[in-house]
Short mmCIF file of C-alpha atoms in Angstrom, two decimals:
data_model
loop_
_atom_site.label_atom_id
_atom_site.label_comp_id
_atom_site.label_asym_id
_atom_site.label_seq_id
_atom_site.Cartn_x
_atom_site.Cartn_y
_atom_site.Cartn_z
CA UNK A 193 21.78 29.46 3.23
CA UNK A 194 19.50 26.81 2.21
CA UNK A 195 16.22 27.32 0.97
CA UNK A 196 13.54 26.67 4.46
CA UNK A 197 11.32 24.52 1.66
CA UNK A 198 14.41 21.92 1.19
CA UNK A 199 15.79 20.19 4.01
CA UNK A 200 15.16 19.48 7.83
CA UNK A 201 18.29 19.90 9.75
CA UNK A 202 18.90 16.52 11.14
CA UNK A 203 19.91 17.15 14.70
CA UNK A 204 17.67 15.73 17.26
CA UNK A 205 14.53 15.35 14.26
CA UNK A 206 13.06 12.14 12.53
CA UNK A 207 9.84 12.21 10.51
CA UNK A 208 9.33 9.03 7.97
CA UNK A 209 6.17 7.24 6.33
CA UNK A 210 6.63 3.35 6.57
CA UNK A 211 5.27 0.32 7.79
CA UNK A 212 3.52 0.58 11.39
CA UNK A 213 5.00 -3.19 11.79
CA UNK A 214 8.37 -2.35 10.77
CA UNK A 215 8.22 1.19 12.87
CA UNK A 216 6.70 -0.61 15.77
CA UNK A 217 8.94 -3.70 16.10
CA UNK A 218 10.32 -2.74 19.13
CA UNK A 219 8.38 0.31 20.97
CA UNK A 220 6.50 0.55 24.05
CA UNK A 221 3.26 2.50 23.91
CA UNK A 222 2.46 5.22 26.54
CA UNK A 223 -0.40 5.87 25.13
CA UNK A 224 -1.73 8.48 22.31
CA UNK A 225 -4.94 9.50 20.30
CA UNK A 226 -7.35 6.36 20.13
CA UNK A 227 -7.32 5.13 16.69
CA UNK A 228 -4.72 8.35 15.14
CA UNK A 229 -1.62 8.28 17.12
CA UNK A 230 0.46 6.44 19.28
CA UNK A 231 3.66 6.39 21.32
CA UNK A 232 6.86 5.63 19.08
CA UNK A 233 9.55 5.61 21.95
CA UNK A 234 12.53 3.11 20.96
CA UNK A 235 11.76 2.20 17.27
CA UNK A 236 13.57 0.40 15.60
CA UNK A 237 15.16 2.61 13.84
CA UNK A 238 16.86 4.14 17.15
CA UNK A 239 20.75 3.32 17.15
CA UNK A 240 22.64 3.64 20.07
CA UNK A 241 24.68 7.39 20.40
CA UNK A 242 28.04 5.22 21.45
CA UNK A 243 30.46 4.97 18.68
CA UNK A 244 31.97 1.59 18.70
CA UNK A 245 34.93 -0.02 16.95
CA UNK A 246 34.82 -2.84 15.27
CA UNK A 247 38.51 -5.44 15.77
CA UNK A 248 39.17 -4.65 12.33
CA UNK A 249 39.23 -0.26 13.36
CA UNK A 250 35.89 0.09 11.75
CA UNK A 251 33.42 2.59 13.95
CA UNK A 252 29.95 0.98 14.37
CA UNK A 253 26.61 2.38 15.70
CA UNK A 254 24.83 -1.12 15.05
CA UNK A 255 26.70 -3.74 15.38
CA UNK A 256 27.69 -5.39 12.25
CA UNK A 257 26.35 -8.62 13.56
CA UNK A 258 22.85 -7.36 13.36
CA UNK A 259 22.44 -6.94 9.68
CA UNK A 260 21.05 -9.73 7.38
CA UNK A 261 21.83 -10.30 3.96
CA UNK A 262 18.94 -9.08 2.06
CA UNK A 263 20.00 -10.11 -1.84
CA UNK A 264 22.66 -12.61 -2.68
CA UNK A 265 24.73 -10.52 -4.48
CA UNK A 266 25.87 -8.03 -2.10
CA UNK A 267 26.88 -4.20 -3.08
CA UNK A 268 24.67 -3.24 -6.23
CA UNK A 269 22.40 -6.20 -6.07
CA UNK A 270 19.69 -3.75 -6.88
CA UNK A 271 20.64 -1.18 -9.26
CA UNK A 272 20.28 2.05 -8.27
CA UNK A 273 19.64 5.19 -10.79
CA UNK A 274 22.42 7.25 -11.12
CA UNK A 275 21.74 9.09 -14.42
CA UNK A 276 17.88 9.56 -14.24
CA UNK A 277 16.37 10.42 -17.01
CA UNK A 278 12.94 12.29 -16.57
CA UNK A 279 9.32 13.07 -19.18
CA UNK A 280 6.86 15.64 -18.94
CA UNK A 281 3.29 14.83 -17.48
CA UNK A 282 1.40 14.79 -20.41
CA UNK A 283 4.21 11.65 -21.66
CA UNK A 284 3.33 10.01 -18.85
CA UNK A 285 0.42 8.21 -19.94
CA UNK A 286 1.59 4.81 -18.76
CA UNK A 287 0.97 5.88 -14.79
CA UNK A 288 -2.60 4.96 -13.67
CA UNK A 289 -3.98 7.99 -11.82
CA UNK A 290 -4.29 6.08 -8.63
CA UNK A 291 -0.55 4.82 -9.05
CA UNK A 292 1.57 5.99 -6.19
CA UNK A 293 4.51 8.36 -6.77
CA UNK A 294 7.41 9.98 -4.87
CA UNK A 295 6.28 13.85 -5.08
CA UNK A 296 9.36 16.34 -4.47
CA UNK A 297 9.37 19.99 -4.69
CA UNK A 298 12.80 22.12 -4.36
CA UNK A 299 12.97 25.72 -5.68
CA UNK A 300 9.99 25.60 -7.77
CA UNK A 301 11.02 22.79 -9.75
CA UNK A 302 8.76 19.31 -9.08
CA UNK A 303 9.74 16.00 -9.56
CA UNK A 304 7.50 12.67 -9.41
CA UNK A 305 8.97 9.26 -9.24
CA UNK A 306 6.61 6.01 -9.54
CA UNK A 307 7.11 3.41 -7.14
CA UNK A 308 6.61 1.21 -9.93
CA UNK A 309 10.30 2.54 -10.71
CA UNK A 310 10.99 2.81 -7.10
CA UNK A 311 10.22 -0.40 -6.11
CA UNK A 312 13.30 -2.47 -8.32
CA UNK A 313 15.93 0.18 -7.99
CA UNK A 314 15.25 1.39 -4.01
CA UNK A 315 17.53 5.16 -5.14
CA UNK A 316 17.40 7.40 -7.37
CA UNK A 317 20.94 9.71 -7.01
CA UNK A 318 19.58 13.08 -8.59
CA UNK A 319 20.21 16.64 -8.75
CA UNK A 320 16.96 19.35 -8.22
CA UNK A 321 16.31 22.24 -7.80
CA UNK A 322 20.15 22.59 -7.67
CA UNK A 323 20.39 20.65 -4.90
CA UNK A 324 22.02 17.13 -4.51
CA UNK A 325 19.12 14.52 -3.37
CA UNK A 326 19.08 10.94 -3.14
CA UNK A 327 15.52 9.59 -3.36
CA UNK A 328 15.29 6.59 -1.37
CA UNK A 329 12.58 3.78 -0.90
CA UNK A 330 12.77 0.11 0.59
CA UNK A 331 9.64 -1.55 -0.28
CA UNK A 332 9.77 -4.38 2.56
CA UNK A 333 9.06 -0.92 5.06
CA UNK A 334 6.89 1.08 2.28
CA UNK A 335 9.06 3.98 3.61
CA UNK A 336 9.66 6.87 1.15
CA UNK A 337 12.88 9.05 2.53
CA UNK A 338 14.61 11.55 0.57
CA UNK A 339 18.11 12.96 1.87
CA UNK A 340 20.56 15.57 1.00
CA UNK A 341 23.43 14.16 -0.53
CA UNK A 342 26.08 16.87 0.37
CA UNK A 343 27.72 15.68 4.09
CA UNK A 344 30.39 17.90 4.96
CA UNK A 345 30.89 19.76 2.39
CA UNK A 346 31.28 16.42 -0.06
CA UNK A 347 28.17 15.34 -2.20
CA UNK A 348 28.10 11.65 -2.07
CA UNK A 349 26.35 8.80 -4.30
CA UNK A 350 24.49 5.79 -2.87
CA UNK A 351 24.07 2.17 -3.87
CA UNK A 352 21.77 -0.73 -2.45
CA UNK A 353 24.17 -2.26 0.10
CA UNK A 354 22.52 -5.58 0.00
CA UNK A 355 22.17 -6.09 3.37
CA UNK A 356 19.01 -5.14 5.95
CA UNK A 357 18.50 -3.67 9.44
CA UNK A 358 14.89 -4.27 10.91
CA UNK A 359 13.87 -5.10 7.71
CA UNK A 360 14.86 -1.13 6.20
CA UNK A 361 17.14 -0.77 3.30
CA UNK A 362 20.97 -0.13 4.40
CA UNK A 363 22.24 2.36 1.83
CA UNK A 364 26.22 2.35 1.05
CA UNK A 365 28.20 5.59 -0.34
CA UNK A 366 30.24 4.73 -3.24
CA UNK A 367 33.11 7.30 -1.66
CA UNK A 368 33.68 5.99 1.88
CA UNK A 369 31.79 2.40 2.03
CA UNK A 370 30.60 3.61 5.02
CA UNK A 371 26.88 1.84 5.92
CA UNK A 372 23.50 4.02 6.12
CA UNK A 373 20.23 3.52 7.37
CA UNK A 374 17.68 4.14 4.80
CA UNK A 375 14.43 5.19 7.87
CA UNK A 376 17.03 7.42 9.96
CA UNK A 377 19.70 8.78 7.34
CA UNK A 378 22.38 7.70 10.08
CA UNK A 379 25.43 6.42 9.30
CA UNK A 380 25.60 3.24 11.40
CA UNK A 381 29.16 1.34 10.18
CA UNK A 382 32.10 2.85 8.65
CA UNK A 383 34.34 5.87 8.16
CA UNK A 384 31.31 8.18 7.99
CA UNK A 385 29.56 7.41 11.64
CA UNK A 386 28.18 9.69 13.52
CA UNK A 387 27.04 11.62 10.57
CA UNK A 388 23.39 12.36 9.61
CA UNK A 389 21.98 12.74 6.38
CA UNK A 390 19.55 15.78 6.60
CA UNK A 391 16.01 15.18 5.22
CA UNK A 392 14.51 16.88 2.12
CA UNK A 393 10.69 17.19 2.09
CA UNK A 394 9.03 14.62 0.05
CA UNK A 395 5.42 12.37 -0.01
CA UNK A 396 3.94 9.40 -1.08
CA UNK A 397 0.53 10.44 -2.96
CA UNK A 398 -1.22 9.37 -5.89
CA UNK A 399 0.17 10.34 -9.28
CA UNK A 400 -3.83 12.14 -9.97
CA UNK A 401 -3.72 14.07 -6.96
CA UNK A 402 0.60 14.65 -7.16
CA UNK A 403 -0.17 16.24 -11.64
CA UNK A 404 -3.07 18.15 -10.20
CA UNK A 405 -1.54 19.79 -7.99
CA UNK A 406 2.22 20.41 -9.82
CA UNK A 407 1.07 20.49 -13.61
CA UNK A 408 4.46 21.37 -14.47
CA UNK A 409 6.01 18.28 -12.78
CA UNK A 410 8.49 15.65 -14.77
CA UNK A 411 8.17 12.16 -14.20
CA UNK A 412 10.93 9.66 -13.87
CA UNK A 413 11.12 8.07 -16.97
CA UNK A 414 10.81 4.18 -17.25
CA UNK A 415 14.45 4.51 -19.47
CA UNK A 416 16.61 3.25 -17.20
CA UNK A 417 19.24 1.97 -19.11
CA UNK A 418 18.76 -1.13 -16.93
CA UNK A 419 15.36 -3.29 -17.43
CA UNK A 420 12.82 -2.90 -20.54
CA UNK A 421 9.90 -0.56 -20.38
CA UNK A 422 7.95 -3.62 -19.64
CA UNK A 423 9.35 -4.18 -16.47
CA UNK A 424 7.91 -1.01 -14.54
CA UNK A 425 4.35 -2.43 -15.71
CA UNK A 426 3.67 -3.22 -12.18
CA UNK A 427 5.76 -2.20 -8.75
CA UNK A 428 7.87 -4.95 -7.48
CA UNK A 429 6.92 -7.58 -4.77
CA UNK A 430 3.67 -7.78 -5.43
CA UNK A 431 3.01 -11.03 -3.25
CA UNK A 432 4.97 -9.39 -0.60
CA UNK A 433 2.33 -6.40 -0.19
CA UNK A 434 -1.02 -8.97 -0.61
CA UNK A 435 0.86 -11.25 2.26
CA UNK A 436 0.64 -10.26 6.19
CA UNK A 437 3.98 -11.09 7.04
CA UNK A 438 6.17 -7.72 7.05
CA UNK A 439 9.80 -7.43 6.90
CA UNK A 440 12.81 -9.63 7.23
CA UNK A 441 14.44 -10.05 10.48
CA UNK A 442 11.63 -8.03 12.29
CA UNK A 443 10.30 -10.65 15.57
CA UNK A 444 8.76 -9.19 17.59
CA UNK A 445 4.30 -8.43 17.37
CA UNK A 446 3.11 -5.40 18.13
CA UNK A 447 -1.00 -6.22 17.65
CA UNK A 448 -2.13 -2.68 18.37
CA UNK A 449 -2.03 -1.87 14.42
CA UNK A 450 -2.10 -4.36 11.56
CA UNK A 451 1.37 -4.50 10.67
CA UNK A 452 1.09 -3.13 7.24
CA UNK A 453 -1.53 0.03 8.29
CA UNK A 454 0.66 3.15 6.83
CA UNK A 455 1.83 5.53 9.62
CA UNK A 456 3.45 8.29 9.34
CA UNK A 457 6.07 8.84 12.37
CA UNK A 458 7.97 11.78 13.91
CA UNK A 459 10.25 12.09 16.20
CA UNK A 460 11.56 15.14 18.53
CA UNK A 461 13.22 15.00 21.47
CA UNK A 462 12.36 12.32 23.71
CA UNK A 463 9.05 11.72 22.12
CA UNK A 464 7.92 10.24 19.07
CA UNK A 465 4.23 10.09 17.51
CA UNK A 466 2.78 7.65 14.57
CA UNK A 467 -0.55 9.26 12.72
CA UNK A 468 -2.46 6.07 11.08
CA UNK A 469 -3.21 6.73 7.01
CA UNK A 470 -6.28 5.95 8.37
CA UNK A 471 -6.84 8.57 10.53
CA UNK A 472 -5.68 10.94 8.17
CA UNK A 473 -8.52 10.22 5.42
CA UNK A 474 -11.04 10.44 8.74
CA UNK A 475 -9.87 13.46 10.10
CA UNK A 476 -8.81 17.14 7.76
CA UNK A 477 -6.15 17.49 10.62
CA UNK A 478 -4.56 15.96 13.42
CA UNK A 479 -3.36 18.17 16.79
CA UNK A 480 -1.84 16.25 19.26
CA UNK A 481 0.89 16.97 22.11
CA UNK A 482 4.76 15.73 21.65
CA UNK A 483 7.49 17.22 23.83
CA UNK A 484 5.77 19.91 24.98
CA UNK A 485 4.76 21.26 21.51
CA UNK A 486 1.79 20.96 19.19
CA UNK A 487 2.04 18.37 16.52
CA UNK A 488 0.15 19.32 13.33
CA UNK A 489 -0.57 15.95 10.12
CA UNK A 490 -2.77 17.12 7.66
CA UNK A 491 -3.00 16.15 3.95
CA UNK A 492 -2.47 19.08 1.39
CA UNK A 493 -5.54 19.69 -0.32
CA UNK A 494 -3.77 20.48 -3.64
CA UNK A 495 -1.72 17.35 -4.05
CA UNK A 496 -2.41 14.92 -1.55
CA UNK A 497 1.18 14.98 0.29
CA UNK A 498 1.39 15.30 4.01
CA UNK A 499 2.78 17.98 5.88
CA UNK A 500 3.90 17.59 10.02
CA UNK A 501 4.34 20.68 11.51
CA UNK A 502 5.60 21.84 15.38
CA UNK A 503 4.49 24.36 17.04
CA UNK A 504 5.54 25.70 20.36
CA UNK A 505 2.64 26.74 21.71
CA UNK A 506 -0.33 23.75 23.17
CA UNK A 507 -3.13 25.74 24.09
CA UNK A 508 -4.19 26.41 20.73
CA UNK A 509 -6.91 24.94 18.54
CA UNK A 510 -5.67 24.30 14.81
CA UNK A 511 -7.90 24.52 11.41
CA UNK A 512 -7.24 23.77 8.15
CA UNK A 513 -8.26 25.21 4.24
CA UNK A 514 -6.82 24.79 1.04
CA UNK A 515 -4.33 28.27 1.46
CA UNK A 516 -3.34 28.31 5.23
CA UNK A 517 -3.42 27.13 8.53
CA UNK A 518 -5.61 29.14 10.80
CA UNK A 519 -5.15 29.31 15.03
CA UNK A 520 -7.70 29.90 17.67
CA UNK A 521 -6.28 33.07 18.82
CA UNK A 522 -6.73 34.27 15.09
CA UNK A 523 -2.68 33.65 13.79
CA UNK A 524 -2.21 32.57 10.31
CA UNK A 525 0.24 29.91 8.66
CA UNK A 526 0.88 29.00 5.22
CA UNK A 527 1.03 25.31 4.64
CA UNK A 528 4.55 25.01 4.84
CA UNK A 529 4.69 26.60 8.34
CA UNK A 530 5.73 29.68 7.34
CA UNK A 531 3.72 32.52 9.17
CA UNK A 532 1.26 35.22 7.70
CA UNK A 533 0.72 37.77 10.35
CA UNK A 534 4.13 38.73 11.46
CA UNK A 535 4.54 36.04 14.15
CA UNK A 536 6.62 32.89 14.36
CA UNK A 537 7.38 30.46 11.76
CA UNK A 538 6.10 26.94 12.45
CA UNK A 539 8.91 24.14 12.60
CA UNK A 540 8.04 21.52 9.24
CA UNK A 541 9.05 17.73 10.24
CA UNK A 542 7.27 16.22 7.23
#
């Protein structure tokens, strides 16, 4: 039995941080909370649920046609890190405290990793907590996405396939060859298709807020075996992130946010919701409606991560301290969902 702090299960679940022009590419609005949330039905990082096969007996979710090259050099173009080495806090006096880090928790043990790391290798293959985790982030989307590695049974290692879909990072595993999309965790070409990576908790936050609240924590250490210290001195494309233009391969416009506003997006069912970054620093929680359950985003007042929570019931009013979640009808919820009083456990997406 898994631990209920690791992993989502991935059946029928999405919940990612990225882009809102990347996420929004392709989806139709129904509507939403002004200014917090909108609609995220069909985004682009949908596939279809028809397995395909390709002339040469490969199966396919997206067709191979719809990839692009990202890097010239194909498989490995961008080095992942496979044998991550990792410093306490207190040696980690080369991260600003407003520098942005990857902050994962499993079994008690806490793990940061800068994005100025992040950002030139795109996955970290590591082991935490005793668990098997790859650490994924494609810095075209700004999406952060940790997944278990263990499918079936087998625990697999990823590399940087070199090639895009809607601008996200396609992941390869080193055992099959079989294709992955970074966003969804779906394997979309190859042996491996219809399986689903299953998502492990994690958050972008600020390395200040990330220490604060996980003193204990080790750092991702800038010796890679691969590039000089020097290197991680500042997160890669830099241009890219000053520049308006988002993604590779992404055409369509959606003008209702500025394509590189951060959302955070879940998906359930049918139904799929986007909370601004925005709306978050405006707001100590968000409570909105999705498939007939109520939709919790709130920042953790300890460390600055973001938590998405379901619950099943919609007529109550949620509110928000720095121990639990409290409800109108007087139930109470740690902030991982799990309940206080006796009563049902929340479901965590995020």
């Amino acid at each position: 039995m898994e631990s209920r702090d690791y992993l989502l299960s991935a059946a029928g679940l999405t919940a990612v941080i990225v882009f809102a022009g990347i996420l929004l590419a392709t989806s139709q609005f129904d509507g939403g909370i002004e200014g917090s949330t909108a609609d995220l039905q069909n985004t682009s990082f949908n596939t279809s649920s028809e397995v395909k096969m390709t002339e040469g007996g490969r199966k396919y979710v997206v067709s191979p046609d719809k990839l692009l090259q990202g890097c010239p050099g194909g498989k490995d173009c961008i080095p992942s890190i496979d044998n991550p080495q990792f410093a306490s806090a207190g040696k980690a006096d080369w991260l600003n405290p407003s520098d942005k880090v990857v902050g994962l928790e499993i079994n008690n043990e806490s793990r940061a990793y800068p994005l100025r790391i992040l950002s030139r290798h795109e996955i970290v293959n590591d082991k935490v907590g005793g668990k098997p985790v790859a650490v994924t982030y494609c810095p075209l989307c700004r999406s952060a996405v940790t997944h278990s590695r263990r499918v079936s049974g087998q625990v697999l290692e990823f590399g940087v396939s070199g090639k895009l879909y809607n601008a996200n990072l396609v992941m390869y595993d080193r055992s099959s060859d079989t294709l992955w999309s970074q966003i969804s965790g779906r394997a979309i070409i190859g042996e491996k298709v219809p399986q689903k990576l299953d998502l492990v908790f994690s958050s972008i936050t600020e390395w200040e807020e990330w220490e604060k609240g996980h003193p204990d924590t080790k750092v991702l250490s800038r010796d890679t075996g691969v590039y000089p210290n020097s290197v991680y001195e500042t997160e890669a494309y830099s241009g890219y992130k000053r520049s308006e233009r988002v993604g590779y391969g992404v055409n369509q416009v959606d003008e209702r946010l500025r394509s590189k506003d951060i959302v955070y997006g879940v998906k359930t069912g049918n139904q799929s919701i986007a909370v601004t970054k925005d709306a978050l620093q405006d707001k100590q929680l968000i409570q909105t409606e999705i498939d007939n359950n109520t939709l919790i985003v709130f920042r953790r007042p300890s460390d600055g991560s973001v938590t998405a929570l379901l619950q099943d019931e919609t007529d109550v009013d949620f509110d928000l301290n720095d121990k639990e979640i409290s409800g109108s009808g007087g139930d109470r919820w740690a902030l991982d969902g799990e309940d206080i009083d006796g009563n049902e456990d929340m479901k965590r997406l995020l």
